[in-house]
Amino acid sequence: MVEEKSMKSLAEYEVLAAQAHGHLCAGQILGLRMALYGMRLLGLEDPVGRDRKRLITFVEIDRCVTDAIPVVTGCRLGKRALKFRDFGKVAATFCDLQEARAVRVSARESARARARELHPEIEGSNRQQMAAYREMPEQDLFDIAWVRVNLGPEELPGYRAPRPACAQCGEAISFRREVVRGDVTLCRSCAGESYYSPA
Ligand SMILES: [Zn+2]
Ligand SMILES: [Zn+2]
């Protein structure tokens, strides 16, 4: 029996990314290539199928590029396989739970200038970058670093534990996100990390 090829071509991923993101842009192409590079470095051949329970992805920016990453990896926020750390950096870390290793792939700042050099005939930086990011070698687009990521059991999909109620607001708290002060259990919001105040 011939095994079906599970990774798609960049062109096929572009169609899926445009659907998921609402438009095709340089960020989609960069994000797809970033994720494909991460999968290749980790040796994962079927991230949305056979290998799907092995993979956790961290993203570091809430921009176009981030939407393209789950298209390749299948890692989604609601499945706890996509983690957002708001560092404002075009980078993602791909963690292989089975092999206990992780690689961080970050976009090189020089890639934009390279895109201008490669395609001066194309008007508009987005279209220029789209063309360039399709063809540039990975080492011109990205820097990589093998890293260690500490993932406690409470970070992983499928984690189950009691859900204590916050002593102040009464809301239930999952995944050990509670803050314990003496004998008082608080949610992070009530403990001072809130991003909102009563209107
Ligand atoms: Zn976009
Ligand atoms: Zn609370």
PDB file of C-alpha atoms and ligand atoms in Angstrom:
ATOM      1  CA  MET A   1       0.000   0.000   0.000  1.00  0.00           C
ATOM      2  CA  VAL A   2       1.314   3.417  -0.924  1.00  0.00           C
ATOM      3  CA  GLU A   3       1.404   5.766   2.014  1.00  0.00           C
ATOM      4  CA  GLU A   4      -0.418   8.997   1.344  1.00  0.00           C
ATOM      5  CA  LYS A   5       1.729  12.104   1.446  1.00  0.00           C
ATOM      6  CA  SER A   6       0.599  14.115   4.428  1.00  0.00           C
ATOM      7  CA  MET A   7       2.511  17.364   3.928  1.00  0.00           C
ATOM      8  CA  LYS A   8       1.067  19.556   1.193  1.00  0.00           C
ATOM      9  CA  SER A   9       2.832  21.864  -1.231  1.00  0.00           C
ATOM     10  CA  LEU A  10       3.289  25.532  -0.339  1.00  0.00           C
ATOM     11  CA  ALA A  11       0.712  26.440  -2.994  1.00  0.00           C
ATOM     12  CA  GLU A  12      -1.843  24.104  -1.392  1.00  0.00           C
ATOM     13  CA  TYR A  13      -1.143  25.547   2.053  1.00  0.00           C
ATOM     14  CA  GLU A  14      -1.531  29.063   0.641  1.00  0.00           C
ATOM     15  CA  VAL A  15      -5.117  28.278  -0.358  1.00  0.00           C
ATOM     16  CA  LEU A  16      -5.908  27.021   3.148  1.00  0.00           C
ATOM     17  CA  ALA A  17      -4.149  29.985   4.784  1.00  0.00           C
ATOM     18  CA  ALA A  18      -6.067  32.486   2.671  1.00  0.00           C
ATOM     19  CA  GLN A  19      -9.311  30.831   3.792  1.00  0.00           C
ATOM     20  CA  ALA A  20      -8.357  30.768   7.456  1.00  0.00           C
ATOM     21  CA  HIS A  21      -6.903  34.294   7.556  1.00  0.00           C
ATOM     22  CA  GLY A  22      -9.272  36.072   5.166  1.00  0.00           C
ATOM     23  CA  HIS A  23      -6.625  37.095   2.652  1.00  0.00           C
ATOM     24  CA  LEU A  24      -3.321  35.964   1.270  1.00  0.00           C
ATOM     25  CA  CYS A  25      -0.436  38.194   2.330  1.00  0.00           C
ATOM     26  CA  ALA A  26       3.307  38.097   2.885  1.00  0.00           C
ATOM     27  CA  GLY A  27       2.666  37.161   6.513  1.00  0.00           C
ATOM     28  CA  GLN A  28       0.798  34.016   5.433  1.00  0.00           C
ATOM     29  CA  ILE A  29       3.657  32.871   3.259  1.00  0.00           C
ATOM     30  CA  LEU A  30       6.227  33.655   5.926  1.00  0.00           C
ATOM     31  CA  GLY A  31       4.167  31.827   8.558  1.00  0.00           C
ATOM     32  CA  LEU A  32       3.659  28.773   6.355  1.00  0.00           C
ATOM     33  CA  ARG A  33       7.361  28.569   5.593  1.00  0.00           C
ATOM     34  CA  MET A  34       8.217  29.082   9.251  1.00  0.00           C
ATOM     35  CA  ALA A  35       5.970  26.177  10.258  1.00  0.00           C
ATOM     36  CA  LEU A  36       7.177  23.947   7.424  1.00  0.00           C
ATOM     37  CA  TYR A  37      10.769  24.632   8.449  1.00  0.00           C
ATOM     38  CA  GLY A  38       9.948  23.811  12.059  1.00  0.00           C
ATOM     39  CA  MET A  39       8.308  20.531  11.043  1.00  0.00           C
ATOM     40  CA  ARG A  40      11.293  19.567   8.929  1.00  0.00           C
ATOM     41  CA  LEU A  41      13.777  20.415  11.678  1.00  0.00           C
ATOM     42  CA  LEU A  42      11.811  18.257  14.109  1.00  0.00           C
ATOM     43  CA  GLY A  43      11.357  15.501  11.534  1.00  0.00           C
ATOM     44  CA  LEU A  44       7.558  15.571  11.840  1.00  0.00           C
ATOM     45  CA  GLU A  45       5.941  14.358   8.645  1.00  0.00           C
ATOM     46  CA  ASP A  46       2.285  14.312   9.614  1.00  0.00           C
ATOM     47  CA  PRO A  47       1.613  17.065  12.172  1.00  0.00           C
ATOM     48  CA  VAL A  48      -2.154  17.127  11.621  1.00  0.00           C
ATOM     49  CA  GLY A  49      -2.475  13.320  11.616  1.00  0.00           C
ATOM     50  CA  ARG A  50      -0.193  10.685  13.039  1.00  0.00           C
ATOM     51  CA  ASP A  51       2.106  13.197  14.840  1.00  0.00           C
ATOM     52  CA  ARG A  52      -0.602  15.525  16.128  1.00  0.00           C
ATOM     53  CA  LYS A  53      -0.267  14.564  19.799  1.00  0.00           C
ATOM     54  CA  ARG A  54       3.461  15.180  19.766  1.00  0.00           C
ATOM     55  CA  LEU A  55       3.372  18.845  18.903  1.00  0.00           C
ATOM     56  CA  ILE A  56       2.917  22.090  20.856  1.00  0.00           C
ATOM     57  CA  THR A  57       3.576  25.441  19.188  1.00  0.00           C
ATOM     58  CA  PHE A  58       4.362  28.754  20.874  1.00  0.00           C
ATOM     59  CA  VAL A  59       3.769  31.959  18.896  1.00  0.00           C
ATOM     60  CA  GLU A  60       5.097  35.366  19.906  1.00  0.00           C
ATOM     61  CA  ILE A  61       3.055  37.925  17.978  1.00  0.00           C
ATOM     62  CA  ASP A  62      -0.598  38.566  17.146  1.00  0.00           C
ATOM     63  CA  ARG A  63      -0.112  39.386  13.500  1.00  0.00           C
ATOM     64  CA  CYS A  64      -0.768  37.814  10.093  1.00  0.00           C
ATOM     65  CA  VAL A  65       2.105  35.354  10.377  1.00  0.00           C
ATOM     66  CA  THR A  66       0.565  33.690  13.430  1.00  0.00           C
ATOM     67  CA  ASP A  67      -2.631  32.700  11.602  1.00  0.00           C
ATOM     68  CA  ALA A  68      -0.655  30.675   9.055  1.00  0.00           C
ATOM     69  CA  ILE A  69       1.086  28.485  11.586  1.00  0.00           C
ATOM     70  CA  PRO A  70      -1.884  26.285  12.613  1.00  0.00           C
ATOM     71  CA  VAL A  71      -2.622  25.685   8.923  1.00  0.00           C
ATOM     72  CA  VAL A  72       0.524  23.551   8.805  1.00  0.00           C
ATOM     73  CA  THR A  73       0.850  22.335  12.387  1.00  0.00           C
ATOM     74  CA  GLY A  74      -2.801  21.802  13.248  1.00  0.00           C
ATOM     75  CA  CYS A  75      -1.996  23.329  16.663  1.00  0.00           C
ATOM     76  CA  ARG A  76      -4.974  25.351  17.875  1.00  0.00           C
ATOM     77  CA  LEU A  77      -5.538  27.577  20.877  1.00  0.00           C
ATOM     78  CA  GLY A  78      -8.734  25.747  21.807  1.00  0.00           C
ATOM     79  CA  LYS A  79      -6.924  22.437  21.790  1.00  0.00           C
ATOM     80  CA  ARG A  80      -4.236  23.810  24.089  1.00  0.00           C
ATOM     81  CA  ALA A  81      -1.606  22.985  21.461  1.00  0.00           C
ATOM     82  CA  LEU A  82      -1.060  26.636  20.492  1.00  0.00           C
ATOM     83  CA  LYS A  83       0.395  28.956  23.142  1.00  0.00           C
ATOM     84  CA  PHE A  84       0.548  32.720  22.772  1.00  0.00           C
ATOM     85  CA  ARG A  85       3.316  34.699  24.436  1.00  0.00           C
ATOM     86  CA  ASP A  86       2.877  38.369  23.603  1.00  0.00           C
ATOM     87  CA  PHE A  87       6.507  39.327  22.927  1.00  0.00           C
ATOM     88  CA  GLY A  88       5.851  41.268  19.723  1.00  0.00           C
ATOM     89  CA  LYS A  89       8.346  39.143  17.806  1.00  0.00           C
ATOM     90  CA  VAL A  90       7.921  37.240  14.552  1.00  0.00           C
ATOM     91  CA  ALA A  91       8.937  33.870  15.940  1.00  0.00           C
ATOM     92  CA  ALA A  92       7.514  30.494  16.863  1.00  0.00           C
ATOM     93  CA  THR A  93       8.798  27.577  18.894  1.00  0.00           C
ATOM     94  CA  PHE A  94       7.841  24.067  17.861  1.00  0.00           C
ATOM     95  CA  CYS A  95       8.004  21.496  20.665  1.00  0.00           C
ATOM     96  CA  ASP A  96       8.113  17.776  19.988  1.00  0.00           C
ATOM     97  CA  LEU A  97       6.822  16.147  23.165  1.00  0.00           C
ATOM     98  CA  GLN A  98       7.843  12.659  22.102  1.00  0.00           C
ATOM     99  CA  GLU A  99      11.508  13.484  21.552  1.00  0.00           C
ATOM    100  CA  ALA A 100      11.537  16.170  24.286  1.00  0.00           C
ATOM    101  CA  ARG A 101      13.106  18.761  22.031  1.00  0.00           C
ATOM    102  CA  ALA A 102      12.100  22.125  20.657  1.00  0.00           C
ATOM    103  CA  VAL A 103      13.250  24.522  18.000  1.00  0.00           C
ATOM    104  CA  ARG A 104      12.610  28.256  17.884  1.00  0.00           C
ATOM    105  CA  VAL A 105      12.355  29.731  14.414  1.00  0.00           C
ATOM    106  CA  SER A 106      12.515  33.526  14.135  1.00  0.00           C
ATOM    107  CA  ALA A 107      12.150  35.718  11.069  1.00  0.00           C
ATOM    108  CA  ARG A 108      15.312  37.537  10.068  1.00  0.00           C
ATOM    109  CA  GLU A 109      14.929  41.302   9.959  1.00  0.00           C
ATOM    110  CA  SER A 110      17.033  41.319   6.787  1.00  0.00           C
ATOM    111  CA  ALA A 111      14.392  39.298   4.885  1.00  0.00           C
ATOM    112  CA  ARG A 112      12.438  42.449   3.982  1.00  0.00           C
ATOM    113  CA  ALA A 113      15.445  44.159   2.456  1.00  0.00           C
ATOM    114  CA  ARG A 114      16.287  40.953   0.601  1.00  0.00           C
ATOM    115  CA  ALA A 115      12.748  40.910  -0.833  1.00  0.00           C
ATOM    116  CA  ARG A 116      13.277  44.421  -2.201  1.00  0.00           C
ATOM    117  CA  GLU A 117      16.563  43.352  -3.760  1.00  0.00           C
ATOM    118  CA  LEU A 118      15.081  40.247  -5.337  1.00  0.00           C
ATOM    119  CA  HIS A 119      11.991  41.848  -6.814  1.00  0.00           C
ATOM    120  CA  PRO A 120      12.506  45.557  -7.521  1.00  0.00           C
ATOM    121  CA  GLU A 121      10.200  45.117 -10.529  1.00  0.00           C
ATOM    122  CA  ILE A 122       7.187  44.354  -8.308  1.00  0.00           C
ATOM    123  CA  GLU A 123       5.269  47.281  -6.876  1.00  0.00           C
ATOM    124  CA  GLY A 124       4.264  47.336  -3.244  1.00  0.00           C
ATOM    125  CA  SER A 125       6.188  45.749  -0.394  1.00  0.00           C
ATOM    126  CA  ASN A 126       3.503  43.143   0.363  1.00  0.00           C
ATOM    127  CA  ARG A 127       3.534  41.734  -3.176  1.00  0.00           C
ATOM    128  CA  GLN A 128       7.300  42.035  -3.304  1.00  0.00           C
ATOM    129  CA  GLN A 129       7.609  40.065  -0.087  1.00  0.00           C
ATOM    130  CA  MET A 130       5.053  37.474  -1.184  1.00  0.00           C
ATOM    131  CA  ALA A 131       7.126  36.658  -4.267  1.00  0.00           C
ATOM    132  CA  ALA A 132      10.410  36.677  -2.373  1.00  0.00           C
ATOM    133  CA  TYR A 133       9.202  34.670   0.626  1.00  0.00           C
ATOM    134  CA  ARG A 134       8.040  31.887  -1.686  1.00  0.00           C
ATOM    135  CA  GLU A 135      11.490  31.419  -3.163  1.00  0.00           C
ATOM    136  CA  MET A 136      14.052  32.544  -0.580  1.00  0.00           C
ATOM    137  CA  PRO A 137      16.077  29.779   1.063  1.00  0.00           C
ATOM    138  CA  GLU A 138      15.137  29.104   4.668  1.00  0.00           C
ATOM    139  CA  GLN A 139      18.473  30.322   6.015  1.00  0.00           C
ATOM    140  CA  ASP A 140      17.820  33.760   4.467  1.00  0.00           C
ATOM    141  CA  LEU A 141      14.334  33.939   5.968  1.00  0.00           C
ATOM    142  CA  PHE A 142      14.921  32.554   9.436  1.00  0.00           C
ATOM    143  CA  ASP A 143      17.291  32.078  12.321  1.00  0.00           C
ATOM    144  CA  ILE A 144      16.880  28.922  14.349  1.00  0.00           C
ATOM    145  CA  ALA A 145      17.818  27.866  17.851  1.00  0.00           C
ATOM    146  CA  TRP A 146      17.316  24.562  19.614  1.00  0.00           C
ATOM    147  CA  VAL A 147      15.775  25.400  22.972  1.00  0.00           C
ATOM    148  CA  ARG A 148      14.430  23.794  26.090  1.00  0.00           C
ATOM    149  CA  VAL A 149      10.783  24.531  26.950  1.00  0.00           C
ATOM    150  CA  ASN A 150       9.503  23.580  30.376  1.00  0.00           C
ATOM    151  CA  LEU A 151       6.009  22.230  29.892  1.00  0.00           C
ATOM    152  CA  GLY A 152       4.329  21.060  33.078  1.00  0.00           C
ATOM    153  CA  PRO A 153       1.484  18.547  32.811  1.00  0.00           C
ATOM    154  CA  GLU A 154      -0.987  21.416  33.315  1.00  0.00           C
ATOM    155  CA  GLU A 155       0.180  22.913  29.996  1.00  0.00           C
ATOM    156  CA  LEU A 156      -0.646  19.831  27.949  1.00  0.00           C
ATOM    157  CA  PRO A 157      -3.845  18.867  26.156  1.00  0.00           C
ATOM    158  CA  GLY A 158      -5.945  16.433  28.165  1.00  0.00           C
ATOM    159  CA  TYR A 159      -4.834  17.698  31.595  1.00  0.00           C
ATOM    160  CA  ARG A 160      -7.479  17.161  34.240  1.00  0.00           C
ATOM    161  CA  ALA A 161      -7.528  18.550  37.754  1.00  0.00           C
ATOM    162  CA  PRO A 162      -9.947  20.089  40.252  1.00  0.00           C
ATOM    163  CA  ARG A 163     -11.130  23.584  39.295  1.00  0.00           C
ATOM    164  CA  PRO A 164     -11.008  25.734  42.406  1.00  0.00           C
ATOM    165  CA  ALA A 165     -13.205  28.814  42.710  1.00  0.00           C
ATOM    166  CA  CYS A 166     -11.646  32.244  43.194  1.00  0.00           C
ATOM    167  CA  ALA A 167     -12.261  33.505  46.740  1.00  0.00           C
ATOM    168  CA  GLN A 168     -13.005  36.998  45.415  1.00  0.00           C
ATOM    169  CA  CYS A 169     -15.010  36.711  42.154  1.00  0.00           C
ATOM    170  CA  GLY A 170     -16.225  33.134  42.607  1.00  0.00           C
ATOM    171  CA  GLU A 171     -15.308  32.051  39.098  1.00  0.00           C
ATOM    172  CA  ALA A 172     -13.809  28.603  38.487  1.00  0.00           C
ATOM    173  CA  ILE A 173     -10.154  28.351  37.489  1.00  0.00           C
ATOM    174  CA  SER A 174      -8.803  25.595  35.260  1.00  0.00           C
ATOM    175  CA  PHE A 175      -5.320  24.268  34.613  1.00  0.00           C
ATOM    176  CA  ARG A 176      -3.711  25.426  37.864  1.00  0.00           C
ATOM    177  CA  ARG A 177      -3.894  29.069  36.913  1.00  0.00           C
ATOM    178  CA  GLU A 178      -4.932  29.978  40.448  1.00  0.00           C
ATOM    179  CA  VAL A 179      -2.768  32.133  42.710  1.00  0.00           C
ATOM    180  CA  VAL A 180      -2.565  30.919  46.302  1.00  0.00           C
ATOM    181  CA  ARG A 181      -1.822  33.563  48.939  1.00  0.00           C
ATOM    182  CA  GLY A 182      -1.638  32.016  52.380  1.00  0.00           C
ATOM    183  CA  ASP A 183      -4.897  30.100  52.579  1.00  0.00           C
ATOM    184  CA  VAL A 184      -6.695  32.261  50.005  1.00  0.00           C
ATOM    185  CA  THR A 185      -7.089  31.061  46.407  1.00  0.00           C
ATOM    186  CA  LEU A 186      -7.496  33.795  43.812  1.00  0.00           C
ATOM    187  CA  CYS A 187      -7.786  33.916  40.046  1.00  0.00           C
ATOM    188  CA  ARG A 188      -5.038  35.811  38.279  1.00  0.00           C
ATOM    189  CA  SER A 189      -7.396  38.664  37.564  1.00  0.00           C
ATOM    190  CA  CYS A 190      -8.292  39.211  41.203  1.00  0.00           C
ATOM    191  CA  ALA A 191      -4.661  38.675  42.170  1.00  0.00           C
ATOM    192  CA  GLY A 192      -3.770  41.828  40.235  1.00  0.00           C
ATOM    193  CA  GLU A 193      -3.150  40.713  36.658  1.00  0.00           C
ATOM    194  CA  SER A 194      -6.487  41.927  35.345  1.00  0.00           C
ATOM    195  CA  TYR A 195      -6.679  43.607  31.949  1.00  0.00           C
ATOM    196  CA  TYR A 196     -10.085  45.163  32.722  1.00  0.00           C
ATOM    197  CA  SER A 197     -11.779  47.193  35.438  1.00  0.00           C
ATOM    198  CA  PRO A 198     -15.494  47.573  36.197  1.00  0.00           C
ATOM    199  CA  ALA A 199     -17.153  50.093  33.896  1.00  0.00           C
TER     200      ALA A 199
HETATM  201 ZN    ZN B   1      -2.548  39.139   6.491  1.00  0.00          ZN
HETATM  202 ZN    ZN B   2     -11.261  36.140  40.793  1.00  0.00          ZN
END
